Structure formats: structure tokens, C-alpha cells
């Protein structure tokens, strides 16, 4: 049998099928399939990928020769179906030419549109459309496109100038106009002439007038593009073999601007904002695609129902509507009927909400594009659950259809869409904690508190935040900082609180003394209104209305399905009973990280905490710790109670001590008075706590080893709290976690103290509870020596914030100086503090899990860094076999969904 | 044949041999061998290790029963050779009992001495020695030792009190004396009584009077000790099987205090201070071992020659000498002759300088101990080379005999021994850079310079040093700092300069304003004399005389031999032509790390450098860089010239920029004037350079990527310098090194700039040179992704200082707060900044070399961290296959020797 090189499609017929991607390329196979399911796509044909290989081996002449009979036959088929003639003067049939490999490949040939136009055909189009301007504009665009793509006139580097653009600029300057569409028909004719002589000048040849010559040129250009540098590099990077080759797709052009029975529009098979199962969309009669979105004419609704709803909203009377803005169902009922049938076919076929582009040419409907429609988070969930109920998809597919990251929209307030549309951002920063907030600018935490007490809404604006700002942050609507990355103090705390935060905003200069902030030159005084979008990082002047979050039954159903498939547990990072409760409501099944340091900033605790730190010796420290014990015990009781029956991982004191002590004279004087020692003694002690690189200094279990009495006190508080609750019938399951272990002996030393204290408290109470003692793995060395540490530890919790800091050598407080540049230059694909670096940091995690489990198969492993709530990182955690992820309360649903997806994948 | 369980030795006879370690244990086999080579050791016998297994399986009674005939025979042999009787009243023969496994095992049974003493035998000893006090003191010691070791009365934990010590204390209090030797004979008799009743009270049994009962008790105690907790743990840790068992060694006691024909002494087969091949030593007649070292009586020389030399030095006349301080050759010529013959036998046998202990009892010489003698660095080399020449040892053994670390003594000034002996340290710090120095205290770098110009010797005392102190450090004799670890700025720079430095000295408080320093309460004002020992970390008040270093021909010969066997190259870390020359003289074959930052602190460069940093935009930076270019080129020319023909690895700018800018108002005002912008602008820019954790901030190639023009300038300076030298016939081989790579794309971006600049300079000069472009591996992530980076880089240089910082999460500037505690507690065995942590950091190095070479087998790998000059780390580098190590100039010989040893091992 003769080898078949060309596969035609059109009018519900096709020689190819969806499963012939290897031969026809992805696009070609889909076009064939569209025809077979009855979707009216413009007719055309596909030249197979095998021809690409022949082209490379046997050359252009051979291929053109061997293709000719089949291509001519295929063109005839197009002509027949379109009622027009390729290269004709009166009734020309124009085509598009596109490449199409078996997978989508950026860096391949661009599309050539309107192929077949020449000095004759342009007149035919002008007549047929009754729009000379359109005809000549199409022509000059075609010459430019063909020149660039097929004749190689496209600039190869950014410094070079496109010769066509240059001519266009000259023309506009000469005519004194600014926009392309201000040029007259004669200008356009002149342009075509000049474009053509530029082609002649550059290539030595005349621009091809013959439609056939144009076609062969474009087909060969597609094959050539398979071997261009960018394509070769891309294949190399993705390990795609050269033998695959690319197919060529030739398809009839259709136009919506051919008179009153033509038109164009876009439509969604379901509501993209709400997810409701209502077909909807907009169109315009006698128009091109760009007219629908240009906003010059008012687009009309496709369905009558939609049209009436629109009129009601706009206050347009039914009479006016029917006369001036009829629905497609009214204007072109046959086309509308076919469109409605087609959209149903598409949804039945793709089993997902589709976003369609269509054109009606002379009363005939053509689908130009269909793809999965973009949708809001709410629509995403509703469509998935509806389609599940409607039997379109199964549970796993419903889960896979939902982007975990988009759940965020449902969990936080958002700006009112209309209000937002009118606003322009004054600057942009890191989207440190999602949600939307509007409030009056304040610069000091205590003022945030005071203003909030008066019922005012405030945005706390700081250069950066510190633990001393905690209560101010809690009462503010949102937080804006001039410095600090995605895991800066402000970002981490705000996410924990579910509070909107924009950090490291560009061009923000804050003057605390003058209570003034300038953003790129614009001045904001205390009390001025400002609005933040923590999801995008945008900052707006003034007050933008917000809408509250609301969780519906679809959301709950989705979460229930997720839990059915998931393997990993999802815990939360929570330091207060309030956060614990929020997380539990979101489905957290334990606390993976309860930081004890934030507790010490509350008013009743900060003074004895400072006494402890500033004490001269162990005796002094023990005295202060005695005061802290009952207070800390109370904290733990609250958290354990909120998590009744679930494990709570409590991390022992971690941060450098200088974070707790007062750095101002006033605060130091107060401590001198409280402790009855001299101010200069206090001052000296505070100074001695300063470190060059506190992140790499005296913190974590180094503290607990230097001052074992702190570990003792914290252990006692935990265990006593659990025992007291047991008497009340509440089950606390504490997991005591040693931070910053780097050496197994470091952990052992801490474990010894903890064990001894626990046994002592047990024997004092003649009672016991279950407990675990484990460690953070957040120092590279700990990951590298996990086989040793696993022998001693009941569990590992990967602190990927610190692990990322040390594996990259990035201080998260300073990284903002170069991270944006690195992401901009492509040196980093993502912020490694937001998305786990699987190659580097992930390698350490994976190594530690494997080596740890090799010596202790039962080793419980989890993650409690910020990555525990980031979907791609959660999936990584699943793959390396973690038992749980832990994230801030508002990320819990996201992590649950991602974990389920990972289990399905 | 009946199984032999007891092996006797004595009088040149022995049933065992050196190669019977498995059966007789290490000690037993050696005692046998000593006899066989004719060394007079006190006679005795060894019970085999097999008996230990029998003991554990069949029990005490069986073993005593089966051993009895052989042990009784062996005791008879001892009695015969010693002319005394075991358990006798008149002429008792006393013995020692010791354990002895096939390898030395701490945690096994202690020794029991003087076994055989009882209420009768003590009288015999008193009579025989004519020293009742000695007899009774020996007896009370024996009861205590036997009670502790055999009868289990030794306290098991530190909190418990030794019952014998308690009685002793009571006795001393009652008698109102402070020292043991103030007790009278009657007191001692009383003590024995009380000790015995304590035994009765605790064990329920009388203290055994029978020598035989004592002996069996001790033998069984040795076997029991094989199964005690400490021994089991030790075996487990070292993977020694239980079946090995321990042997028991029983040996006659000998005494040097038995009258005029008895004596005791110590001797060295060669001079331990100079290494000269002269037998030497000291002895005392009628004395015990402790008398020789106690300093009450003047010890006499063994040889006549030594004695005469001594007399001359002491100004003692020949008459007086011969009368009062005769040599052993004169006093007991037979014994002296035998001793001299014996020492020769020992050296012939061990082929190393021996340190002997001997006792003469009643005119009969006994060797009590022989071991390799401790020696000075100079002696170490001389002995190794002499013995090589004398044919004792081969070259490899000569190399192995030398401890690389001890070469240091030869390379730096040392304190005069006598002067040092009289001094007491006022404090101790880290031995940051070896050598000895004395000078007047100054607190500011510029004063150090001024004073030095006046010809004064100064010690620069700082809280910590910064690059601004460089010139002051260069002119000082030594540096003392209150803070900073082994790789702090002061330590690294001082080692580079070969200058003595003690860092993080305890209790040092410096008040710059008052020009005053207190060390543990003692006040030092500017100008006061102080002395530092950088080898030990000791700090002394006042001026201690120093002696200069001198390298002899033996040293050079040793180095030559080392180079013959070594596989790795040894390069140096040097930033100046001076350092490069020093290192080249010490045998460095290239520069492994030339830091460019120090160059910028010289007066002509710091101002344009600051202009560059403080510039508002690229244009400003380029202007300043143009000024720096010729200056930097000059620097490189100097260094390349000094290293003519050897490769020079130049590291591009690495430190955070704020290190270069002035932090004081005066300096900032000056910059404002120079740059003609406002002071507040300068101040703001300086502030904006501050970072929370500069070690993890904007530095290394992050700088070069943010400001590519810096990389361009440095590359240009390097290449232009090399090309200019080429015209002068000097061969520069630059290896351009990108610092702080963590991501392959980071390196690629820098490499692109470097390559482009190089090609530009080549084409401008129409000339070229060979060069390499590589990177530091000092970020954990770089090590983890080495397979990617190796594809791009010509070489890897492991920056183990930073790699240690990040792998451990330790800031080297802050680590002093907890490192001493960690070492003290045993959490860390060594300072990981001094000795490479092979488990953690080393794992990353090894991984990176393997993975890098997997994709590029020719990848050149070296180390340029401080560890490159530390012997155990150098050996590690050899094992993981590095091509070279690079260290500070004064460590080059040490690294060469260690590298050779590694190659031999």
C-alpha cells in the first residue's frame, strides 16, 4: 500500500483519530477527533510527522514532489467545504499553517495566518467582506507574518529591529499618527508595497504571489523549524528524540466580519465565576474576535436567559434589549442551536468546563478553539462536585481537577471585584500571607492595638516585624513590611493568624519618627487608608471593599473525598488554642509544630523570661523559671485541650535569647528595677547576647544544652499539663521536640534531661501518659547523619525553613536583596522558601528519611516548615514517604487536597 | 597433650613470644619477647586468654582448680629468680597483677601492686629495706588498692565516696596534718587496721592475710573485669568480640630503695630535646621512682660523659661531682654497663628512641617500662633522619614517625624553655595561630603601626578584628582577641601571616575608650608587656624571651622524602606576593586560594572601592571600577610573578559589601566629600547594606550576579596581568574561582561574564594564555548538586570553612559561646573549624567529588578551607581523591608531610 502522508478533516469526517498523536502530532489528532465527535471546526488537513523525517533525510524537493498529489486533493476538499477557491481572485479561500509535534513545544515555528492572500485575492476579500480596510490590513499582516516566519526576516536577537516594524514606525511618523488603526486604506496599501520591497531587498526574491508557492514555503518552514536551535535545545532539555518530527496543520480561515449573518464570540459551558451549570457567553454580529474584548461595542449574551438577566442588571428594558442587544438565540437561532449542542458535545467529550471561541461566517458556525476554562476557586469546587454527581467524572478525577492553591481564595476575604477593577496598585511586594484587607495606616504595634480597641480597622506598616509586634499584628487587618522574605517573621506569623500580609514591598520607605511612609514617592500619613492584597502582593491607595470568606457544602464534600484517598496526615503549626481550634475545624489531626517562644511575649511572661535570660547564674535562672512554669503549663493546657485526642508536637525553646530582651533604654531600665541590679549590668548582658549571625548562633538545643534548666522547666510544664488534663478526662499526647539538632550527642544530652524530668513528674504524680521525644531535622548535618540520630529519636520533623536557609546559605531575613533578581534571571525557578527545592533540600530530606528508617523502620517523619502547606512540596513529602505534613491553619485544606492528589498520582 | 594455661618468663627465658598476642594478650606477649631479646624484666607469668573463656563458662572454682599446679610452679620460678619467697615473713616476694587483652582496653581492671603483703610480710619488708615507713605505707596502699579493685569497694559513681579516702581524711584531720606523708609510722599502722575493718564491714569478710588467697582473688577479679559494664560497652563500641578474653599477668615487684646497691632512674636512648644519638638519663641511689621527679634530691646522670657535662653547666667541680653526684657508670659500673647494653638492644628491637624506667634492687638491674619516647619537633625529625641513615628504618617509616602537627614548632618562634617554666598563664584562649610572641599591649590597629615604626614590639589586643585592622596586625608581634573562633578573621589572617594569635581568650574585657584590658580581674594598660603562646593558647603577663625558628638540613631532607611518596599537591592560601614567596619556600606548588578582598583595604584602593559600593547605579560603579582596575592588576602581577609557572586560583570578590564601607561618622563624611553627595545619602546607603545574618546574605557570586561589572573588572585585571607578564617571560596560570555557588545557573551566569571578558581581552591583546574557570564548593546545596555544577566547572575547590558553617549551622564568629561547652561535654570531639568533620561535612565533600567526577572524570578537586593544613583532614582529602590541598603558608610543610603519610597509609 502506498504510504499515506496527508490526513484530511472537515464536516464531521476525518481520516485521523485522537490516538494518532505520534503520526499527526497533538494538534492534528485533536482536530481529527473534533470532527468525529461532530464539532464544526474549519476543514483542513495534517501532513504527518513521518514526512518531517523524510524532509530532513531526503530534502525539500523530494518532499514537495511526493506530497503534491495528496495536498492538492486535500486543498480541494477544503475548497469544497468552504465554497471558495485557494488562490482565487473573486472568492479566495485562505488558510492557516501551523506546526504540531506530539507534545506542545515552545520554540517551534509560529503560526502563519491568511495564507493565500495576494494582490488579487485581497480585492476579493474586500468585496466579499465589504470592508476594504479589513482586507488590506489582513494582507499587510500576512506579508509581515510570512516574511518573519517563513522568509526568515524575524530579528534573531533583541537588539535587532524587525524591518517591518521599522517601516511601520516610519509610516506612522510621516502620517503623524500614533496607533496602527489610524492608518488609512491607502496607507495600508502603501505599507504592503514597502513591506514587499523590504522582502526583495533582504532576500533577493520577490514576495511570492502564488498561493501554492506560499503554501509550500510555509510547509517547508515548519519542517525547518524542527531543526532550529531553540527547538533542538528544548528537545535536549526534555529528552525528546529528533525522530519524533513535527506534523503540519493546514486549516481554512473563517471570518466573522462578513456581514449580518456573520459574527464571533466566546462562551463557557458553565459559569466560570460561580461554577453553576449554565451555558453562557458573549458575541457580536459582523465582528472579529478582538472586537468582543475591545470594549467599543457592547457584547451581547448568547442565550436568551442570559440576555434577560443582563438587561435586568443593567436596567435595560426588554424592548430595548430585544431591539439593540438580542441574544444569539434570537439573532441567529440556527447557529445558536448548533452552538448549544456543540458545547454539550464538548463537555461530554472532555468532561470538564470548556472555554470556547467560535466564529459564524455567512450563517455557518465554526469552533476555533476549545480548552478547559479558567475558573475561580469557588467555581472550581462546584464544577468538580457537580460533575461528580452528574456522573461525568469519578472521585479521583474530581480531586485532580482542583488546584489546591486556589482553595486559598475561599479561606480568606477577597476584594470586591468591581471595586478592585477601578483600583491601581501603588506598589507590589511578596504575597506573604493571602487575603484582602483595607485599613488605616499605623506604624507601631501598640497603636494598632489602641486604634483597634476604638473599633478602627488598621494596617500595621513596619520596616520589619519582631516578636514584640505580635499583639499589634493580631489586632490589625493586615500587615505591610518594607523588608523580609516569604518566611520572615511577619510572613510566618501572619500566615499562622490567617491574616493578610504583603512583605518586602518595593519602594516603601517608613519613617517611624515622623509617622510617615512614602511608597514610590507617594506619602501616607498615620490614619490614611490603604488596601493590601496578600494573595497577589499588590498594595492600593485608599479603601477597597472586601468580601468575607464562606465555606459551602461542596468544599466540605471535596475535603471528605480527599481524606478518603490520602495517606499522609495533615497537622497544623499552632501556638495558641485559638489557632489550634481554627486548624481543627479545617481538618487538622494534630499539631506538628507548637512553638513555645511566642508564648513568652505575653505580658505576664515576658518579664520573668527576661529575668531568666539576664540572670547571672543558674540560680537566678532557676528562680525566674519557677515563675514561668505555671504560666507555661497553662499555655500547654489550653493547646492540649483544643487538640484533645490528637498528638501535639511541642518544640522546646528555639530562638536566640536576644530576641526576648529589651533593646531600648526604657526597657532595660525597667529590667534593672525588676531585678534590682544596675542598668549598666543589664545593658552589658544585653550587648553580650548580640551575635554576628544569630541564625547560626546560640539557639535551638544549644540553648537547652547550655542551660539545661530551661529544658527541665519546659518538659515539666508539658507533662504536668498533660497529667492535669488527664484527670479532667482530656487526652493530651505530647511529642516533645528538640530543635536544631546537628550532632546525635546533642540530642542525646537533651533527651536525657527530658526523660529524667518526665520520670520525676510521673513519680510525683503517681501517674503517666504516653509521649514521644524526637527532633527537628533542620541542620544539613542532621540530615547527613540521620542514621545515627534515628537510633535515639522517636520522630523526625523536617524544619525546611532552616534547612533551606542552611542548604542554600540564604538568610531568610536578607534574601530579598538578591532573590527577586535570581528569579527574574531564571537562576531560581521559585522562591525556595515558598516551594521546596527538591533537588537540594529535598535530597537531604529524602536521604534522612531513608537512612533514618533503615535503622528504625517505625520512625515517624513529618515536615513542619512553611513548605508543609505548599502543594508541590506536599506531594514531594508524600513521595519520600513522610507520615504527615504540618502547616499553618489556613493552609490545612490545601495540604489535605494536595496530599490526596499525591496519593492518587 | 595437656592444654598449657600458664606461660612463664624471666632471666632471658620465656615460654611465650611476641606473636602470641591472641593467647597471651599484648602485655604478656611483650613481656615474653623482652626476655627473649635479653632485657632484664622482673620475672613472672601470664595466664592465657583462653582461661578467661573457661572462667566465664565453667566458673571460678573450676579455673582455680585447674590452674593451681601451673601457677604454683610459675610462682616458684619467680621465687627462685628473685631469691625471695611468696608470702614469706622474713624475705617476702611481692608481685603485681595486671589484666592484658590482645589490644589495650581502657575500662578494664586496674593494677594491683605489692600483692603478697600481710601483717607478717610487712615486717620483713621493713627490715629488708631498713625503712619501716616505706613498708607500712606500701601495706596501707596495697589494702586500699586490693579493696578497691578486687573486693569491689571502689565507688561506682562520682557522687559516692571511696571508704578508704574517707578514713584517710578523718585520720589527717584528727592528726592535724595536710599531706599523706606527714603521717607517722604509727598512723600508717592504724590506717591499715581501720582499712581492714572497713573491708570487714562492707564485705562481711576479713581482709585476706594469705598471699595465695590474695593472688587468686586478684586473678579472678581480672577475669571478672572482662565482663564488667565498662568493658562490655567498650567492646561493643569497637566491635571487639567477647571471645577474645583477657590474659592475667603476674610479675615480681622490685624496689630501688633497698640500700646503697639499689636505685631507680629514667633514661632516653637518644636526646629527647635535640634528637642527638646520645644515651642519657638520671637516677638516684636508694630511692623509689617518685624520688627522681620529686625534686628533693638532685638526680644524677647515668653516663660519665653526661655527668661531666652537667657539672660544667652547673659550675660543680669535678671533685665535688665525683664525690657527691657520681654517674651510674661510676657508682654501679656493672649495672650501668648492663643498662647501656639493654638500651641498645631496645633501640635495635623497636627501631625508635625509647624512654626507659629502671630499678636496681640489690645490684641487679630491672627494666620496668620501655616505650617510644616523647620528643620535641626538632628531635622528632633528627631521630627519624638519623635512624634512616643508620639503616634502622626505611623512608616510609621515617615519614610515619613524624607527627606533622609537630613541624609547627620548627616554623615559628618559641618561648625560651627556662623563661617559660617560671611564668604562669593569666588566661587561656583558642590556639588560633601558632608561635610565641611578647610585646606591649596596644588596642588600635593604627597605633600598632605607629609603635612598630618606633621600633617597639606590640601585641594587638582587640575584642575581635576586622579587615580594617589588617595593617596593624601585620606590624604586631601577635594578636589577642576576646571573641571569635578558630576561623574568625583574626585567626585566619594571623595564620596566613604566620603570626602568633590567641583568640576568644577567657575573661578578657577590653575597654577601647580607656585603653585598658582586664584579664580575670588583672588590669593591663596600653604599653604593658604581655606574652602569647599561639600554640597552646596561653597568655602570660610580662615579657617572656622567645627563640627564633630555624630550618635545618634534616627538615629539608624529610620534606624531600615526603614529596617522593605524596600523590596530592600542596598549594597555599596567599593574598600577597610576600605570602606567596614564603609558601613557595616552604614547598607550595601553586596558590589554591588568593582572596581578592584583602587587597581592597590598602589605602589606594579602599576609597575607590567604597565609591564603587556606595554608587547609586551601574554607571557610578563602573566609574569607580575603572579606578580599581589598574591597581588590582598590579596586585595580580605581583602574585603571579611570585608563583611564576605555578597555577594561581583567584577567588572573585566574596565578602558582604558592608565590610568595606566606613561605619563611623568621620569615614562617612569623607566619602560624602569624595563622592560629592550628602552625608545622609552615604549614611543611608551604609545602613541599607546591613544584614541580619551577613554570612548568609548578599555575598559571593550573588554579588557578581547583582553587579556583573565587578566580575568583569576582576576578570580583566587577572587576564591583563597575565598577558603583560607573558611579554616579560613570566608564566601566569590563572584559575578564576567563583565563590559561594549554590545553584548551577548561578555559576553559569558568572562563567558567561568571565568568558566573554576573557575573549575580549584576548582579542584586544591579540594574545592568549591558558586559564581555568571553576568554583568554590562551600554551600551544602552545591555539594548536593555537584553533578550539575561539574558539567560547567573546570575545577572544584572545597571551602570547608563555610561548608562547615552551613552544614553545622554554626557562625564561626559566634560559635565560641557554646563550642567550649560542647567539647567539654563530649558532644563534639573537636572544633569542626579546626579538624574537618568527616561524618557530616566530609560526607558532602566525598559525595561532591564522586558525583562531580562521574560526569567529568578530569574534574580537578582541591580544598582551600583552613582544614587544608590540618593533618587528619589532609589525610581525609587524600582518601576522597582530592588533587590538592591548599593551606596558609606556614602550614605547607605540615600538609606536605601529612599528604605523604596518607599516600603511604
mmCIF file of C-alpha atoms in Angstrom, chain B residues 315-326:
data_model
loop_
_atom_site.group_PDB
_atom_site.id
_atom_site.type_symbol
_atom_site.label_atom_id
_atom_site.label_comp_id
_atom_site.label_asym_id
_atom_site.label_seq_id
_atom_site.Cartn_x
_atom_site.Cartn_y
_atom_site.Cartn_z
ATOM 1 C CA UNK B 315 79.513 25.025 87.860
ATOM 2 C CA UNK B 316 80.237 21.975 90.017
ATOM 3 C CA UNK B 317 83.861 20.956 90.319
ATOM 4 C CA UNK B 318 84.985 17.520 89.126
ATOM 5 C CA UNK B 319 85.916 16.649 92.678
ATOM 6 C CA UNK B 320 82.585 17.614 94.081
ATOM 7 C CA UNK B 321 80.797 15.871 91.227
ATOM 8 C CA UNK B 322 82.648 12.612 91.630
ATOM 9 C CA UNK B 323 82.088 12.711 95.373
ATOM 10 C CA UNK B 324 78.548 13.894 95.616
ATOM 11 C CA UNK B 325 76.968 13.276 92.197
ATOM 12 C CA UNK B 326 78.776 10.317 90.628
#
